[in-house]
Amino acid sequence: MINVTELRPGNYFTDEGNLFRVIDILLNKTAMRKMVAKVKVKNLRTGAIIELARNSGYMVEDIHIDKKIMQYLYDGGETLVFMDGKTYEQQELPKANYQDIIPFLAPNSEVTMVLYESEVLDVQLPAKVILTIVDCEPGVRGDTVSNGGSKDATLETGLKIRVPLFINQGEKVSVDTATGKYDGRA
């Protein structure tokens, strides 16, 4: 058990039967009251982001989260199929729960699965992924005024991004998974 005032961003805990990850915490102390902790959390089962207000001394149960590197294999229609590179065990996850990461998943790419008692709570992407451009218009020399020196490109996963004019079809580029934007040549 841990006092709610000792939580820090990135900590995992359970409270009232729900699993949470701390996003942010604000401790507020006034002269005549106990300290109040306002904790912005993400419910790991529902994905909802909420704010909890708890008095100092309120105890929550900190939990141990396991992280496992998995390899994305393929889109199985209703599911996404991943494989553990050490044991070759396959894990199928419902595609509907992970719509935000699908544009960054290329076959054989690695992700980190967050597990609690063998239940998959989250799939974390690396900060940057390497993807191949499958379609982009040719860059026209001198056309930097009209579109700022960039052009549209479609990646192997279907993600559409803006790339510099010198990037061509078939090249590999680095994409920032937090912003979904071009980050450089690979």
PDB file of C-alpha atoms in Angstrom:
ATOM      1  CA  MET A   1       0.000   0.000   0.000  1.00  0.00           C
ATOM      2  CA  ILE A   2       1.177   3.517  -0.768  1.00  0.00           C
ATOM      3  CA  ASN A   3      -0.025   6.945   0.352  1.00  0.00           C
ATOM      4  CA  VAL A   4      -1.716   8.823  -2.509  1.00  0.00           C
ATOM      5  CA  THR A   5       0.650  11.786  -1.960  1.00  0.00           C
ATOM      6  CA  GLU A   6       3.630   9.564  -2.846  1.00  0.00           C
ATOM      7  CA  LEU A   7       2.357   8.782  -6.358  1.00  0.00           C
ATOM      8  CA  ARG A   8       4.348  10.115  -9.309  1.00  0.00           C
ATOM      9  CA  PRO A   9       3.619  10.281 -13.055  1.00  0.00           C
ATOM     10  CA  GLY A  10       4.082   6.850 -14.602  1.00  0.00           C
ATOM     11  CA  ASN A  11       3.151   4.927 -11.428  1.00  0.00           C
ATOM     12  CA  TYR A  12       0.524   2.200 -11.627  1.00  0.00           C
ATOM     13  CA  PHE A  13      -1.986   1.545  -8.857  1.00  0.00           C
ATOM     14  CA  THR A  14      -5.374   0.040  -8.134  1.00  0.00           C
ATOM     15  CA  ASP A  15      -8.197   1.835  -6.334  1.00  0.00           C
ATOM     16  CA  GLU A  16     -11.773   0.656  -5.836  1.00  0.00           C
ATOM     17  CA  GLY A  17     -11.198  -2.264  -8.211  1.00  0.00           C
ATOM     18  CA  ASN A  18      -9.883  -0.131 -11.112  1.00  0.00           C
ATOM     19  CA  LEU A  19      -6.357  -0.124 -12.551  1.00  0.00           C
ATOM     20  CA  PHE A  20      -4.848   3.314 -13.121  1.00  0.00           C
ATOM     21  CA  ARG A  21      -1.677   4.901 -14.512  1.00  0.00           C
ATOM     22  CA  VAL A  22      -0.759   8.313 -13.091  1.00  0.00           C
ATOM     23  CA  ILE A  23      -0.512  11.022 -15.748  1.00  0.00           C
ATOM     24  CA  ASP A  24      -0.074  14.005 -13.438  1.00  0.00           C
ATOM     25  CA  ILE A  25      -0.434  14.850  -9.746  1.00  0.00           C
ATOM     26  CA  LEU A  26      -1.054  18.152  -7.979  1.00  0.00           C
ATOM     27  CA  LEU A  27      -0.663  18.413  -4.203  1.00  0.00           C
ATOM     28  CA  ASN A  28      -2.685  21.207  -2.593  1.00  0.00           C
ATOM     29  CA  LYS A  29      -2.180  22.192   1.043  1.00  0.00           C
ATOM     30  CA  THR A  30      -4.166  24.964   2.708  1.00  0.00           C
ATOM     31  CA  ALA A  31      -3.736  26.265   6.262  1.00  0.00           C
ATOM     32  CA  MET A  32      -6.646  24.552   7.979  1.00  0.00           C
ATOM     33  CA  ARG A  33      -7.087  21.405   5.903  1.00  0.00           C
ATOM     34  CA  LYS A  34      -5.288  18.203   5.152  1.00  0.00           C
ATOM     35  CA  MET A  35      -3.284  18.036   1.965  1.00  0.00           C
ATOM     36  CA  VAL A  36      -5.411  17.112  -1.042  1.00  0.00           C
ATOM     37  CA  ALA A  37      -3.907  15.172  -3.933  1.00  0.00           C
ATOM     38  CA  LYS A  38      -5.535  15.765  -7.314  1.00  0.00           C
ATOM     39  CA  VAL A  39      -4.373  12.872  -9.445  1.00  0.00           C
ATOM     40  CA  LYS A  40      -4.965  12.842 -13.201  1.00  0.00           C
ATOM     41  CA  VAL A  41      -5.108   9.156 -14.175  1.00  0.00           C
ATOM     42  CA  LYS A  42      -5.848   6.875 -17.086  1.00  0.00           C
ATOM     43  CA  ASN A  43      -8.090   3.897 -16.413  1.00  0.00           C
ATOM     44  CA  LEU A  44      -6.145   1.056 -18.025  1.00  0.00           C
ATOM     45  CA  ARG A  45      -9.184  -1.101 -18.731  1.00  0.00           C
ATOM     46  CA  THR A  46     -11.481   1.540 -20.247  1.00  0.00           C
ATOM     47  CA  GLY A  47      -8.929   4.076 -21.508  1.00  0.00           C
ATOM     48  CA  ALA A  48     -10.825   6.940 -19.805  1.00  0.00           C
ATOM     49  CA  ILE A  49      -8.782   9.812 -18.396  1.00  0.00           C
ATOM     50  CA  ILE A  50     -10.204  11.160 -15.136  1.00  0.00           C
ATOM     51  CA  GLU A  51      -9.131  13.196 -12.111  1.00  0.00           C
ATOM     52  CA  LEU A  52      -9.274  11.733  -8.618  1.00  0.00           C
ATOM     53  CA  ALA A  53      -9.181  13.943  -5.501  1.00  0.00           C
ATOM     54  CA  ARG A  54      -8.002  12.159  -2.355  1.00  0.00           C
ATOM     55  CA  ASN A  55      -6.970  13.454   1.103  1.00  0.00           C
ATOM     56  CA  SER A  56      -3.492  12.891   2.463  1.00  0.00           C
ATOM     57  CA  GLY A  57      -3.343   9.540   4.217  1.00  0.00           C
ATOM     58  CA  TYR A  58      -5.589   7.815   1.665  1.00  0.00           C
ATOM     59  CA  MET A  59      -3.896   4.554   0.733  1.00  0.00           C
ATOM     60  CA  VAL A  60      -3.917   2.907  -2.693  1.00  0.00           C
ATOM     61  CA  GLU A  61      -2.385  -0.383  -3.715  1.00  0.00           C
ATOM     62  CA  ASP A  62       0.622  -0.015  -5.963  1.00  0.00           C
ATOM     63  CA  ILE A  63       0.827  -2.793  -8.517  1.00  0.00           C
ATOM     64  CA  HIS A  64       3.644  -4.430 -10.398  1.00  0.00           C
ATOM     65  CA  ILE A  65       3.349  -4.097 -14.161  1.00  0.00           C
ATOM     66  CA  ASP A  66       5.240  -6.422 -16.495  1.00  0.00           C
ATOM     67  CA  LYS A  67       6.461  -5.224 -19.869  1.00  0.00           C
ATOM     68  CA  LYS A  68       7.198  -7.606 -22.704  1.00  0.00           C
ATOM     69  CA  ILE A  69       8.677  -6.919 -26.141  1.00  0.00           C
ATOM     70  CA  MET A  70       6.421  -8.404 -28.820  1.00  0.00           C
ATOM     71  CA  GLN A  71       6.590  -8.478 -32.602  1.00  0.00           C
ATOM     72  CA  TYR A  72       3.597  -7.425 -34.695  1.00  0.00           C
ATOM     73  CA  LEU A  73       2.825 -10.172 -37.228  1.00  0.00           C
ATOM     74  CA  TYR A  74      -0.343  -9.312 -39.141  1.00  0.00           C
ATOM     75  CA  ASP A  75      -3.874  -7.927 -39.143  1.00  0.00           C
ATOM     76  CA  GLY A  76      -6.214 -10.855 -38.565  1.00  0.00           C
ATOM     77  CA  GLY A  77      -9.416  -9.026 -39.550  1.00  0.00           C
ATOM     78  CA  GLU A  78     -11.030  -8.416 -36.152  1.00  0.00           C
ATOM     79  CA  THR A  79      -7.750  -8.876 -34.269  1.00  0.00           C
ATOM     80  CA  LEU A  80      -4.107  -7.815 -34.353  1.00  0.00           C
ATOM     81  CA  VAL A  81      -1.667 -10.718 -34.002  1.00  0.00           C
ATOM     82  CA  PHE A  82       1.575 -10.340 -32.025  1.00  0.00           C
ATOM     83  CA  MET A  83       4.319 -12.855 -31.216  1.00  0.00           C
ATOM     84  CA  ASP A  84       6.786 -13.193 -28.373  1.00  0.00           C
ATOM     85  CA  GLY A  85      10.228 -13.492 -30.009  1.00  0.00           C
ATOM     86  CA  LYS A  86      11.571 -15.787 -27.265  1.00  0.00           C
ATOM     87  CA  THR A  87       8.738 -18.268 -26.738  1.00  0.00           C
ATOM     88  CA  TYR A  88       7.013 -17.870 -30.135  1.00  0.00           C
ATOM     89  CA  GLU A  89       3.678 -17.574 -28.307  1.00  0.00           C
ATOM     90  CA  GLN A  90       1.095 -15.621 -30.273  1.00  0.00           C
ATOM     91  CA  GLN A  91      -1.227 -13.051 -28.706  1.00  0.00           C
ATOM     92  CA  GLU A  92      -4.359 -11.781 -30.444  1.00  0.00           C
ATOM     93  CA  LEU A  93      -5.783  -8.421 -29.373  1.00  0.00           C
ATOM     94  CA  PRO A  94      -9.098  -6.874 -30.481  1.00  0.00           C
ATOM     95  CA  LYS A  95      -8.424  -4.445 -33.317  1.00  0.00           C
ATOM     96  CA  ALA A  96     -11.136  -2.027 -32.135  1.00  0.00           C
ATOM     97  CA  ASN A  97      -9.209  -1.258 -28.914  1.00  0.00           C
ATOM     98  CA  TYR A  98      -6.003  -0.222 -30.700  1.00  0.00           C
ATOM     99  CA  GLN A  99      -7.137   1.998 -33.594  1.00  0.00           C
ATOM    100  CA  ASP A 100      -4.655   4.722 -32.601  1.00  0.00           C
ATOM    101  CA  ILE A 101      -1.558   2.531 -33.089  1.00  0.00           C
ATOM    102  CA  ILE A 102      -2.574   0.699 -36.301  1.00  0.00           C
ATOM    103  CA  PRO A 103      -1.147   3.377 -38.673  1.00  0.00           C
ATOM    104  CA  PHE A 104       2.304   2.785 -37.155  1.00  0.00           C
ATOM    105  CA  LEU A 105       2.299  -1.033 -37.235  1.00  0.00           C
ATOM    106  CA  ALA A 106       4.290  -2.573 -40.063  1.00  0.00           C
ATOM    107  CA  PRO A 107       4.764  -6.359 -40.177  1.00  0.00           C
ATOM    108  CA  ASN A 108       7.672  -7.516 -37.975  1.00  0.00           C
ATOM    109  CA  SER A 109       7.817  -4.222 -36.033  1.00  0.00           C
ATOM    110  CA  GLU A 110       8.369  -4.406 -32.283  1.00  0.00           C
ATOM    111  CA  VAL A 111       6.056  -3.028 -29.602  1.00  0.00           C
ATOM    112  CA  THR A 112       6.023  -3.165 -25.796  1.00  0.00           C
ATOM    113  CA  MET A 113       3.024  -4.843 -24.168  1.00  0.00           C
ATOM    114  CA  VAL A 114       2.073  -3.728 -20.676  1.00  0.00           C
ATOM    115  CA  LEU A 115       0.771  -6.692 -18.663  1.00  0.00           C
ATOM    116  CA  TYR A 116      -0.838  -7.059 -15.257  1.00  0.00           C
ATOM    117  CA  GLU A 117      -1.265 -10.652 -14.082  1.00  0.00           C
ATOM    118  CA  SER A 118      -1.069 -11.782 -17.758  1.00  0.00           C
ATOM    119  CA  GLU A 119      -3.844  -9.336 -18.796  1.00  0.00           C
ATOM    120  CA  VAL A 120      -2.768  -7.004 -21.622  1.00  0.00           C
ATOM    121  CA  LEU A 121      -3.482  -3.451 -20.503  1.00  0.00           C
ATOM    122  CA  ASP A 122      -1.714  -1.422 -23.164  1.00  0.00           C
ATOM    123  CA  VAL A 123       0.466  -1.623 -26.258  1.00  0.00           C
ATOM    124  CA  GLN A 124       3.242   0.975 -26.377  1.00  0.00           C
ATOM    125  CA  LEU A 125       4.922   1.995 -29.610  1.00  0.00           C
ATOM    126  CA  PRO A 126       8.570   3.019 -29.808  1.00  0.00           C
ATOM    127  CA  ALA A 127       9.172   6.793 -30.029  1.00  0.00           C
ATOM    128  CA  LYS A 128       9.933   6.477 -33.755  1.00  0.00           C
ATOM    129  CA  VAL A 129       9.123   3.849 -36.381  1.00  0.00           C
ATOM    130  CA  ILE A 130      10.714   3.190 -39.761  1.00  0.00           C
ATOM    131  CA  LEU A 131       8.205   2.890 -42.625  1.00  0.00           C
ATOM    132  CA  THR A 132       8.502   2.682 -46.421  1.00  0.00           C
ATOM    133  CA  ILE A 133       6.886   5.212 -48.730  1.00  0.00           C
ATOM    134  CA  VAL A 134       4.637   3.413 -51.227  1.00  0.00           C
ATOM    135  CA  ASP A 135       3.193   6.446 -52.984  1.00  0.00           C
ATOM    136  CA  CYS A 136       4.218  10.089 -53.312  1.00  0.00           C
ATOM    137  CA  GLU A 137       4.069  12.716 -55.995  1.00  0.00           C
ATOM    138  CA  PRO A 138       7.371  13.691 -57.580  1.00  0.00           C
ATOM    139  CA  GLY A 139       8.991  16.825 -56.167  1.00  0.00           C
ATOM    140  CA  VAL A 140       9.050  19.727 -58.620  1.00  0.00           C
ATOM    141  CA  ARG A 141      12.168  21.851 -58.375  1.00  0.00           C
ATOM    142  CA  GLY A 142      11.377  25.437 -57.439  1.00  0.00           C
ATOM    143  CA  ASP A 143       7.936  24.563 -56.018  1.00  0.00           C
ATOM    144  CA  THR A 144       8.841  25.505 -52.439  1.00  0.00           C
ATOM    145  CA  VAL A 145       6.678  28.618 -52.168  1.00  0.00           C
ATOM    146  CA  SER A 146       3.257  27.044 -52.772  1.00  0.00           C
ATOM    147  CA  ASN A 147       3.469  24.152 -50.318  1.00  0.00           C
ATOM    148  CA  GLY A 148       6.378  25.017 -48.026  1.00  0.00           C
ATOM    149  CA  GLY A 149       8.881  22.557 -49.493  1.00  0.00           C
ATOM    150  CA  SER A 150       6.904  19.429 -48.652  1.00  0.00           C
ATOM    151  CA  LYS A 151       4.567  17.003 -50.377  1.00  0.00           C
ATOM    152  CA  ASP A 152       2.067  14.292 -49.469  1.00  0.00           C
ATOM    153  CA  ALA A 153       3.252  10.703 -49.091  1.00  0.00           C
ATOM    154  CA  THR A 154       1.475   7.435 -48.297  1.00  0.00           C
ATOM    155  CA  LEU A 155       3.324   4.900 -46.156  1.00  0.00           C
ATOM    156  CA  GLU A 156       3.138   1.089 -46.244  1.00  0.00           C
ATOM    157  CA  THR A 157       0.627   1.092 -43.375  1.00  0.00           C
ATOM    158  CA  GLY A 158      -1.714   3.534 -45.138  1.00  0.00           C
ATOM    159  CA  LEU A 159      -0.646   6.500 -43.002  1.00  0.00           C
ATOM    160  CA  LYS A 160      -0.476   9.778 -44.945  1.00  0.00           C
ATOM    161  CA  ILE A 161       2.210  12.282 -43.952  1.00  0.00           C
ATOM    162  CA  ARG A 162       4.001  15.343 -45.353  1.00  0.00           C
ATOM    163  CA  VAL A 163       7.616  14.792 -46.416  1.00  0.00           C
ATOM    164  CA  PRO A 164      10.308  17.072 -47.915  1.00  0.00           C
ATOM    165  CA  LEU A 165      10.451  17.370 -51.700  1.00  0.00           C
ATOM    166  CA  PHE A 166      13.690  15.340 -51.979  1.00  0.00           C
ATOM    167  CA  ILE A 167      12.084  12.156 -50.552  1.00  0.00           C
ATOM    168  CA  ASN A 168      11.021   9.641 -53.228  1.00  0.00           C
ATOM    169  CA  GLN A 169       8.782   6.601 -53.471  1.00  0.00           C
ATOM    170  CA  GLY A 170      10.392   3.426 -52.092  1.00  0.00           C
ATOM    171  CA  GLU A 171      12.518   5.249 -49.495  1.00  0.00           C
ATOM    172  CA  LYS A 172      12.356   4.456 -45.801  1.00  0.00           C
ATOM    173  CA  VAL A 173      11.525   7.322 -43.451  1.00  0.00           C
ATOM    174  CA  SER A 174      11.389   7.746 -39.688  1.00  0.00           C
ATOM    175  CA  VAL A 175       7.996   8.786 -38.276  1.00  0.00           C
ATOM    176  CA  ASP A 176       7.440  10.183 -34.776  1.00  0.00           C
ATOM    177  CA  THR A 177       4.677   8.066 -33.182  1.00  0.00           C
ATOM    178  CA  ALA A 178       3.609  10.827 -30.768  1.00  0.00           C
ATOM    179  CA  THR A 179       2.872  13.377 -33.511  1.00  0.00           C
ATOM    180  CA  GLY A 180       2.499  11.186 -36.597  1.00  0.00           C
ATOM    181  CA  LYS A 181       4.900  13.433 -38.529  1.00  0.00           C
ATOM    182  CA  TYR A 182       8.003  12.897 -40.657  1.00  0.00           C
ATOM    183  CA  ASP A 183      11.153  12.800 -38.546  1.00  0.00           C
ATOM    184  CA  GLY A 184      13.892  12.122 -41.089  1.00  0.00           C
ATOM    185  CA  ARG A 185      15.327   9.572 -43.495  1.00  0.00           C
ATOM    186  CA  ALA A 186      15.959   6.091 -42.171  1.00  0.00           C
TER     187      ALA A 186
END
